[in-house]
Short mmCIF file of C-alpha atoms in Angstrom, two decimals:
data_model
loop_
_atom_site.label_atom_id
_atom_site.label_comp_id
_atom_site.label_asym_id
_atom_site.label_seq_id
_atom_site.Cartn_x
_atom_site.Cartn_y
_atom_site.Cartn_z
CA UNK O 1 -72.65 6.33 -70.17
CA UNK O 2 -71.35 5.75 -66.67
CA UNK O 3 -67.94 5.93 -65.04
CA UNK O 4 -65.78 3.00 -66.09
CA UNK O 5 -67.87 2.37 -69.21
CA UNK O 6 -67.27 5.34 -71.44
CA UNK O 7 -68.04 3.80 -74.84
CA UNK O 8 -71.09 5.26 -76.56
CA UNK O 9 -73.97 2.88 -77.30
CA UNK O 10 -73.36 3.18 -81.05
CA UNK O 11 -69.64 2.61 -80.56
CA UNK O 12 -70.35 -0.59 -78.60
CA UNK O 13 -72.64 -1.97 -81.30
CA UNK O 14 -70.10 -1.33 -84.02
CA UNK O 15 -67.10 -2.51 -82.01
CA UNK O 16 -65.17 0.59 -83.02
CA UNK O 17 -61.70 1.72 -82.07
CA UNK O 18 -58.35 0.10 -82.82
CA UNK O 19 -58.60 -2.07 -79.69
CA UNK O 20 -62.42 -2.70 -79.86
CA UNK O 21 -62.64 -1.90 -76.16
CA UNK O 22 -61.02 0.43 -73.68
CA UNK O 23 -63.50 2.70 -71.85
CA UNK O 24 -62.45 1.30 -68.46
CA UNK O 25 -58.78 1.45 -69.46
CA UNK O 26 -59.15 5.12 -70.47
CA UNK O 27 -60.67 6.04 -67.08
CA UNK O 28 -58.11 3.97 -65.15
CA UNK O 29 -55.22 5.72 -66.92
CA UNK O 30 -56.61 9.13 -65.90
CA UNK O 31 -57.32 8.20 -62.27
CA UNK O 32 -53.77 6.85 -61.87
CA UNK O 33 -52.45 10.04 -63.52
CA UNK O 34 -54.15 12.13 -60.80
CA UNK O 35 -52.53 9.94 -58.10
CA UNK O 36 -49.13 10.30 -59.79
CA UNK O 37 -49.57 14.07 -59.99
CA UNK O 38 -49.58 14.10 -56.17
CA UNK O 39 -47.05 11.28 -55.61
CA UNK O 40 -44.62 12.50 -58.30
CA UNK O 41 -44.50 16.02 -56.90
CA UNK O 42 -44.10 14.50 -53.41
CA UNK O 43 -41.12 12.39 -54.60
CA UNK O 44 -39.31 15.30 -56.33
CA UNK O 45 -39.95 17.64 -53.38
CA UNK O 46 -38.81 15.00 -50.86
CA UNK O 47 -35.55 14.35 -52.73
CA UNK O 48 -34.93 18.13 -52.91
CA UNK O 49 -35.65 18.77 -49.23
CA UNK O 50 -33.65 15.85 -47.84
CA UNK O 51 -30.51 17.32 -46.20
CA UNK O 52 -28.35 14.91 -48.28
CA UNK O 53 -28.80 11.94 -50.61
CA UNK O 54 -26.26 9.70 -48.86
CA UNK O 55 -26.98 6.13 -47.74
CA UNK O 56 -27.85 6.85 -44.10
CA UNK O 57 -30.13 9.84 -44.80
CA UNK O 58 -32.12 8.20 -47.60
CA UNK O 59 -32.55 4.95 -45.63
CA UNK O 60 -33.73 6.81 -42.53
CA UNK O 61 -36.29 8.64 -44.69
CA UNK O 62 -37.57 5.39 -46.29
CA UNK O 63 -37.81 3.68 -42.89
CA UNK O 64 -40.27 6.30 -41.61
CA UNK O 65 -44.00 5.82 -42.41
CA UNK O 66 -44.19 9.14 -44.27
CA UNK O 67 -41.33 8.00 -46.51
CA UNK O 68 -42.10 4.29 -46.97
CA UNK O 69 -45.88 4.48 -47.53
CA UNK O 70 -45.97 7.16 -50.26
CA UNK O 71 -42.96 5.47 -51.90
CA UNK O 72 -44.83 2.13 -51.98
CA UNK O 73 -47.84 3.92 -53.48
CA UNK O 74 -45.57 5.65 -56.01
CA UNK O 75 -43.99 2.33 -57.07
CA UNK O 76 -47.37 0.60 -57.50
CA UNK O 77 -49.06 3.54 -59.25
CA UNK O 78 -46.17 4.39 -61.56
CA UNK O 79 -45.75 0.79 -62.79
CA UNK O 80 -49.53 0.55 -63.21
CA UNK O 81 -49.78 3.84 -65.13
CA UNK O 82 -46.67 3.03 -67.19
CA UNK O 83 -48.21 -0.31 -68.18
CA UNK O 84 -51.50 1.43 -69.09
CA UNK O 85 -49.61 3.91 -71.28
CA UNK O 86 -47.42 1.28 -72.98
CA UNK O 87 -50.56 -0.72 -73.80
CA UNK O 88 -51.95 2.30 -75.68
CA UNK O 89 -48.72 2.57 -77.68
CA UNK O 90 -48.68 -1.17 -78.45
CA UNK O 91 -52.36 -1.12 -79.51
CA UNK O 92 -51.66 1.88 -81.78
CA UNK O 93 -48.68 0.38 -83.61
CA UNK O 94 -48.93 -3.44 -83.36
CA UNK O 95 -52.08 -4.42 -85.26
CA UNK O 96 -51.53 -8.15 -85.82
CA UNK O 97 -53.57 -9.83 -83.01
CA UNK O 98 -50.98 -12.47 -82.11
CA UNK O 99 -48.10 -9.98 -81.88
CA UNK O 100 -50.32 -7.52 -80.02
CA UNK O 101 -51.24 -10.16 -77.41
CA UNK O 102 -47.64 -11.35 -77.08
CA UNK O 103 -46.25 -7.84 -76.59
CA UNK O 104 -48.98 -6.79 -74.13
CA UNK O 105 -48.43 -10.01 -72.14
CA UNK O 106 -44.67 -9.42 -72.09
CA UNK O 107 -45.24 -5.83 -70.87
CA UNK O 108 -47.58 -7.10 -68.14
CA UNK O 109 -44.99 -9.62 -66.90
CA UNK O 110 -42.15 -7.06 -66.96
CA UNK O 111 -44.28 -4.45 -65.14
CA UNK O 112 -45.49 -6.86 -62.42
CA UNK O 113 -41.98 -8.29 -62.05
CA UNK O 114 -40.33 -4.85 -61.87
CA UNK O 115 -42.86 -3.54 -59.36
CA UNK O 116 -42.37 -6.66 -57.21
CA UNK O 117 -38.59 -6.19 -57.10
CA UNK O 118 -38.99 -2.50 -56.22
CA UNK O 119 -41.51 -3.30 -53.45
CA UNK O 120 -39.29 -6.10 -52.09
CA UNK O 121 -36.37 -3.66 -51.92
CA UNK O 122 -38.54 -1.07 -50.19
CA UNK O 123 -39.84 -3.63 -47.65
CA UNK O 124 -36.27 -4.76 -46.91
CA UNK O 125 -35.24 -1.12 -46.30
CA UNK O 126 -38.30 -0.35 -44.15
CA UNK O 127 -38.42 -3.55 -42.06
CA UNK O 128 -34.86 -4.90 -42.32
CA UNK O 129 -32.18 -4.53 -39.66
CA UNK B 1 -69.85 -8.10 -84.19
CA UNK B 2 -70.54 -5.86 -87.17
CA UNK B 3 -68.62 -6.27 -90.39
CA UNK B 4 -65.09 -4.90 -89.96
CA UNK B 5 -63.85 -2.48 -92.55
CA UNK B 6 -60.30 -1.24 -92.97
CA UNK B 7 -60.08 1.83 -90.77
CA UNK B 8 -57.37 4.46 -90.45
CA UNK B 9 -55.25 3.66 -87.41
CA UNK B 10 -53.42 6.29 -85.39
CA UNK B 11 -51.00 7.98 -85.29
CA UNK B 12 -49.82 9.15 -88.69
CA UNK B 13 -46.70 11.16 -87.83
CA UNK B 14 -45.78 11.33 -91.52
CA UNK B 15 -48.84 13.32 -92.63
CA UNK B 16 -49.07 15.79 -89.72
CA UNK B 17 -47.76 19.32 -90.03
CA UNK B 18 -45.65 20.20 -87.00
CA UNK B 19 -47.36 22.56 -84.57
CA UNK B 20 -47.53 23.10 -80.80
CA UNK B 21 -50.56 20.82 -80.31
CA UNK B 22 -49.25 17.76 -82.11
CA UNK B 23 -45.75 18.33 -80.68
CA UNK B 24 -47.15 18.33 -77.11
CA UNK B 25 -49.07 15.15 -77.96
CA UNK B 26 -46.15 13.23 -79.44
CA UNK B 27 -43.74 14.39 -76.71
CA UNK B 28 -46.31 13.24 -74.15
CA UNK B 29 -45.98 9.77 -75.65
CA UNK B 30 -42.18 9.88 -75.98
CA UNK B 31 -41.66 11.21 -72.43
CA UNK B 32 -44.11 8.63 -71.06
CA UNK B 33 -42.22 5.82 -72.80
CA UNK B 34 -38.87 7.13 -71.51
CA UNK B 35 -40.20 7.45 -67.95
CA UNK B 36 -41.66 3.93 -68.05
CA UNK B 37 -38.57 2.22 -69.48
CA UNK B 38 -35.60 4.24 -68.16
CA UNK B 39 -37.32 5.97 -65.22
CA UNK B 40 -38.80 2.85 -63.62
CA UNK B 41 -35.58 0.91 -64.26
CA UNK B 42 -33.59 3.65 -62.48
CA UNK B 43 -36.12 3.77 -59.60
CA UNK B 44 -35.94 -0.02 -59.12
CA UNK B 45 -32.14 -0.04 -59.37
CA UNK B 46 -31.92 2.79 -56.80
CA UNK B 47 -34.22 0.98 -54.32
CA UNK B 48 -32.42 -2.36 -54.79
CA UNK B 49 -29.03 -0.66 -54.20
CA UNK B 50 -30.40 1.02 -51.05
CA UNK B 51 -31.71 -2.35 -49.82
CA UNK B 52 -28.45 -4.19 -50.52
CA UNK B 53 -26.15 -1.98 -48.46
CA UNK B 54 -23.83 1.01 -48.28
CA UNK B 55 -21.35 -0.37 -50.84
CA UNK B 56 -24.02 -1.10 -53.47
CA UNK B 57 -25.56 2.35 -52.89
CA UNK B 58 -22.13 3.94 -53.23
CA UNK B 59 -21.69 2.19 -56.59
CA UNK B 60 -25.11 3.48 -57.70
CA UNK B 61 -24.21 7.08 -56.70
CA UNK B 62 -20.82 6.82 -58.44
CA UNK B 63 -22.52 5.80 -61.71
CA UNK B 64 -25.24 8.44 -61.28
CA UNK B 65 -22.55 11.13 -60.88
CA UNK B 66 -20.71 10.30 -64.11
CA UNK B 67 -21.53 12.67 -66.98
CA UNK B 68 -23.62 9.96 -68.69
CA UNK B 69 -25.54 9.42 -65.45
CA UNK B 70 -26.18 13.14 -65.01
CA UNK B 71 -27.34 13.51 -68.64
CA UNK B 72 -29.75 10.58 -68.21
CA UNK B 73 -31.07 12.01 -64.92
CA UNK B 74 -31.52 15.50 -66.43
CA UNK B 75 -33.32 13.87 -69.38
CA UNK B 76 -35.60 11.94 -67.01
CA UNK B 77 -36.30 15.09 -64.99
CA UNK B 78 -37.29 16.92 -68.19
CA UNK B 79 -39.43 13.94 -69.30
CA UNK B 80 -41.12 13.91 -65.89
CA UNK B 81 -42.11 17.60 -66.02
CA UNK B 82 -42.99 17.53 -69.73
CA UNK B 83 -45.24 14.51 -69.14
CA UNK B 84 -46.71 16.14 -66.02
CA UNK B 85 -47.53 19.45 -67.74
CA UNK B 86 -48.82 17.92 -71.00
CA UNK B 87 -50.72 15.40 -68.85
CA UNK B 88 -52.46 18.29 -67.09
CA UNK B 89 -53.21 19.71 -70.56
CA UNK B 90 -54.76 16.37 -71.58
CA UNK B 91 -56.88 16.26 -68.41
CA UNK B 92 -58.13 19.81 -69.10
CA UNK B 93 -58.96 18.85 -72.71
CA UNK B 94 -60.70 15.66 -71.48
CA UNK B 95 -63.24 17.95 -69.79
CA UNK B 96 -63.96 19.61 -73.15
CA UNK B 97 -62.00 22.82 -72.44
CA UNK B 98 -59.17 24.55 -74.34
CA UNK B 99 -60.13 23.55 -77.90
CA UNK B 100 -59.98 27.05 -79.44
CA UNK B 101 -56.90 27.24 -81.65
CA UNK B 102 -54.98 30.11 -80.06
CA UNK B 103 -55.43 29.16 -76.36
CA UNK B 104 -54.80 25.51 -77.26
CA UNK B 105 -51.50 26.36 -79.00
CA UNK B 106 -50.54 28.66 -76.12
CA UNK B 107 -51.13 25.91 -73.51
CA UNK B 108 -49.16 23.42 -75.64
CA UNK B 109 -46.21 25.86 -75.88
CA UNK B 110 -46.43 26.53 -72.12
CA UNK B 111 -45.91 22.82 -71.35
CA UNK B 112 -42.51 23.01 -73.12
CA UNK B 113 -41.53 26.34 -71.53
CA UNK B 114 -42.59 25.06 -68.10
CA UNK B 115 -40.76 21.73 -68.34
CA UNK B 116 -37.50 23.34 -69.54
CA UNK B 117 -37.60 26.13 -66.92
CA UNK B 118 -38.38 23.80 -63.99
CA UNK B 119 -35.79 21.21 -65.10
CA UNK B 120 -33.11 23.91 -65.51
CA UNK B 121 -33.92 25.51 -62.14
CA UNK B 122 -33.88 22.15 -60.35
CA UNK B 123 -30.54 21.06 -61.82
CA UNK B 124 -28.86 24.43 -61.32
CA UNK B 125 -29.83 24.04 -57.66
CA UNK B 126 -28.70 20.38 -57.45
CA UNK B 127 -25.36 20.91 -59.22
CA UNK B 128 -24.78 24.10 -57.24
CA UNK B 129 -25.49 22.31 -53.94
CA UNK B 130 -23.14 19.46 -54.90
CA UNK B 131 -20.15 21.83 -55.07
#
């Protein structure tokens, strides 16, 4: 049993579990949770310690490297972790293979699309005029 | 692949007796879903408004400051801290710790106490500072 492959040998042979796979997914969800522990506390603390939440102050913060870079990491990691978590919920409740695939694919598209819009907005703030 | 038999699939909310452990587990899932759907939508909306300009950001702030906006933001703050604390509990349990009944129940209860106290403190500060 190594990192990223946490199924037991017996479990692999039998193809157990509601999703028949998922060792890597399980590890990935936990690694991203550790990143979000740091980034989430950073985001809340930053919003609290900003002198104000008006347009000029927030933009100035997100134009600086120490604002823009952790925010980009937060956007990527939170969409990634949210997608990981929603997949667990879908796999738990939607058992019919076609519906399961359709819903997981829809979630993937929405997550990648949402993250792309958020990153575009952040890039425009950081690099725009 | 081996022959597939009908297996019990999780989770069976209907047959569980309510207790701190299962409550922390199900609220972990509910808060995670709320953060993913409403939280990430709000984050993206906020960033897009900031990128668009002062007027769009002003509209965002005006909506955020309505009572519905404040209730949603307080709810998301609570979901964030509940998910954070019960997430820490899950990480501890992933290492094989905290499985004795009394400490396990105590940790589960602490996640709720912690999330409510931190959310209340944060919003008392925010609403106080806004005046």
